[in-house]
Amino acid sequence: MIEFTVPEVDYTRYTNRQLAAIPLAVLAVAILIIAGWFVMTGVPVNQGIAFTGGTEVQVAIDGPEAAAEEEIRTAFDAEPESIRSVPAQSVYVITFQSGGAAELEQQADAAGLDVRSISSVSASFGADTQTLALGGLGVAFLGMSLLVFAMFRVFVPSIAVVISAFSDIVVPLALMNLLGIELSLGTVAALLMLIGYSVDSDILLNNHILRRSGDFYESTDRAMRTGVTMTLTSITAMIVMTIAATVFGIQLLAAIGTVLVFGLVTDLMNTYMLNLSLLRWYKFRGVAR
Amino acid sequence: MVAIRENWRVILLVVFLLISVFALFSPTLGPDDPGSGDDVAAQGSVTNLQYGLELSGGTRVRAPLVGVTAEGVDFGGTDRRVVEQEVAAEIDGAGPADVIARFGGRPAGGQDTAQPQPGSETSDTVEVTAEGLTTDELAAALNAAGYGYETTREGVTETTRQEVVRILENKINEAGLSGGTVQEVTTAQGDNFVLVEAPNQDASSVRQLVSERGTVVIEAYYPANDGNYTRDTVLQQEDFQSIGTAQDGSGGPYVPVTVSESVAPEFQQSMRDSGLAQQGGTRCTYQVDPSSTEPCLLLVVNGEVTNAFGMSPGLAENLRTGGWADSPVFQLQTTNVSEAQEVSINLRAGALPAQLDFSEESGGTTSFISPSQGSDFRTNSLITGIIAVLAVSATVFVRYRDIKVAAPMVVTALSEVVILLGFAAGIGYPLDLSVIAGFIAVIGTGVDDLIIIADEVMAEGKINSRRVFQSRFRKAFWVIGAAAATTIIAMSPLAILSLGDLQGFAIFTILGVVVGVLITRPAYGDILRSLTTIDR
């Protein structure tokens, strides 16, 4: 039988500096990756066609993959930007940087391909979507920060929540770059969800430590037992969902799942190392440790 | 009575669940008839749920309108039609149909001499909807025609956009694309688009239907006195009183039409003058050799001659004696059935004042999802969701090892989804992948909250009094409320900004959190209490 009990961590063995160092280092590396990406490619994150404009065609072809790719390349006049296959569905996802949906549809029909879907976004519309998505993300983050400050009314615990939430978004973004996942409407949705998930466990921890009577480590322990259960449950659900959605070729759900798994794992680290060390420092200010 | 007072949260949850199940399954709340411009196609399924394009298959086209507009034009009292003709004459490739002059933003009668009001929406405008015209060219044309103006800009007026939406709706209904919709949308940047959605249709047929202006005119083609052939427009779209459906008769496909009484005598006269109504009718050989045919009637669709036909002896006789004008019906003959259908649709729906711009740099989007892909997505996303819920249940069981804690947790989380689905069915909100992503977010935060409640309530052994339970429950609720408030704040910008693609996600996440915090999660607390409290 699988054992699932939240481990009790003996925090007294580590200093605040030691605890905070790891998440801060991870955050710094993530920011470096994004900055480096920006220097190399001109954009902080790889963007999908919803933001850059372009056309995505999905066709169903039976048979071996190499032959299918060959068939795809001969069918279209324009050079595909990428061809991906969806396992278990014999569906191929082809993206084009340019080319109208009408021409591509004609070419696919002429070649006798079974077109499953076509979606085409013009560059200027993509740019509008990008502004909106980034604006939405920014406003959401700002709103969350203001609300957190309004709820706790003390600086250090509030900023701890905000920093962890920031890191929970930035680290998955850097991982997306490394793993070649493009920013799409689905991943933006996932990043927004992360704001919600991230503050859940942070608020829980802050609440237990600041608003309840009892020893610091006892409160931490109780908050961790609940918080880690929450996050692990979500991670399990998201891993399962990502696998299922990938097999079925539902890209939107797979993208959301992947980004959420990254973010939730980052959140575990940030909440119980970064946020916790800041809270301990706040609680025992001036006490040498 | 005590039981009701103590368990009112559970009772409230049950009531909401019953309402949702009613909304989901009651046949009395089924989707309205599809012809009424309803949002999506009615699905032949057991539930009242409606699916968006991603889950049902179909085509969505979002495109701006072709056109340039001059605002604050000084007509100087000239008749609207005269202005249109004069401006059109100054522009290559634009006919009077491509120029729209409006008084105060409305098409007014010719006598209206309203003063232009600078900067206001009700200023007098001239729009040119011919393709490839720049604002500078419009400015030059207005100068040449001698009309002053304030500014020229890309795009068309609000009135024209509304007209286009209305006519496209007619066209889609006439073409029998059930459940198709047309909307005007504005992006956050202030760009205007026309959004056309047609379930179960492929992209090319939809684009063809909506991209044509749909002008239909009947012209008389006859040799004039000097021997050269002349073309005269004898009937326009608005001259028909009623238009029948396309028929396939023994003499080939045709559309039966009735000419309105006011125009009928005029038409009769022009038929006599042009020689079309001569004794014994005419035999048209326009397709073989246009320069040696007897007089013809030309069917001109979108500026191109699609068919030419002569006059039957009986109809010619009727026209000559003047008896025809008393019952002015005749048949528009076409070369094939699909053309007859197109003519019939265009005549009924009317001609578009401006055309949709499908060029690559226009800023539009097209998406087509094949119905098989849509139904695959529908089933597979359901399976994915169920698998995710099972994963949550398994984790919770493993963690608590107490079915009394875990089972109600899973049931409560699922009931949130049932309530949301009931809501979607009740208001007819079409389910799309983004809405399903919203459901996943709701289950995720829901289970988080239930874990908080469970841990808090069961902390340090059994609860032995209601008071202890209440105080612990209230403590747990502070955290849940705070987390819910942040989620709502985080999602609200996307819910309010209308871009569509992520709006469904944001709306359903917010709704789910609200339903969860107010109804389902408190009920879980009550269920847990009745299962774990020793002394009630």
Tab-separated table of C-alpha atoms in Angstrom, chain B residues 3 6-14 17 402-416 450 453-454 457-458 463 466 469-470 473 519-534 536:
chain	number	residue	atom	x	y	z
B	3	ALA	CA	-32.428	19.072	11.393
B	6	GLU	CA	-28.677	22.638	11.316
B	7	ASN	CA	-28.246	21.274	7.841
B	8	TRP	CA	-29.467	24.216	5.814
B	9	ARG	CA	-26.173	24.345	3.902
B	10	VAL	CA	-26.555	20.756	2.758
B	11	ILE	CA	-30.190	21.382	1.854
B	12	LEU	CA	-29.169	24.455	-0.138
B	13	LEU	CA	-26.600	22.359	-2.007
B	14	VAL	CA	-29.204	19.708	-2.808
B	17	LEU	CA	-28.038	20.381	-7.594
B	402	ASP	CA	-10.994	7.466	5.879
B	403	ILE	CA	-13.819	7.088	3.468
B	404	LYS	CA	-16.010	9.348	5.619
B	405	VAL	CA	-13.671	12.249	4.847
B	406	ALA	CA	-12.645	11.483	1.301
B	407	ALA	CA	-15.913	10.329	-0.305
B	408	PRO	CA	-17.912	13.479	0.502
B	409	MET	CA	-14.897	15.502	-0.661
B	410	VAL	CA	-14.999	13.992	-4.141
B	411	VAL	CA	-18.788	14.187	-4.291
B	412	THR	CA	-18.723	17.854	-3.264
B	413	ALA	CA	-16.084	18.747	-5.848
B	414	LEU	CA	-18.091	16.993	-8.557
B	415	SER	CA	-21.287	18.726	-7.506
B	416	GLU	CA	-19.609	22.060	-8.238
B	450	LEU	CA	-12.027	20.974	1.049
B	453	ILE	CA	-11.737	22.438	5.828
B	454	ALA	CA	-11.110	18.756	6.572
B	457	VAL	CA	-12.112	20.537	11.446
B	458	MET	CA	-10.409	17.275	12.346
B	463	ILE	CA	-14.832	17.031	17.707
B	466	ARG	CA	-20.941	21.957	17.934
B	469	PHE	CA	-16.782	22.693	15.193
B	470	GLN	CA	-18.195	26.129	14.466
B	473	PHE	CA	-14.993	25.946	10.577
B	519	ILE	CA	-22.748	26.817	-1.479
B	520	THR	CA	-20.769	23.626	-1.910
B	521	ARG	CA	-17.746	24.032	0.367
B	522	PRO	CA	-19.789	25.132	3.423
B	523	ALA	CA	-22.061	22.145	2.797
B	524	TYR	CA	-19.021	19.868	2.913
B	525	GLY	CA	-18.291	21.261	6.360
B	526	ASP	CA	-21.793	20.250	7.513
B	527	ILE	CA	-21.497	16.788	5.998
B	528	LEU	CA	-18.145	16.286	7.664
B	529	ARG	CA	-19.569	17.434	11.001
B	530	SER	CA	-22.477	15.038	10.930
B	531	LEU	CA	-20.082	12.226	10.058
B	532	THR	CA	-17.426	13.015	12.655
B	533	THR	CA	-19.116	14.797	15.571
B	534	ILE	CA	-19.856	12.494	18.460
B	536	ARG	CA	-24.577	16.782	18.240
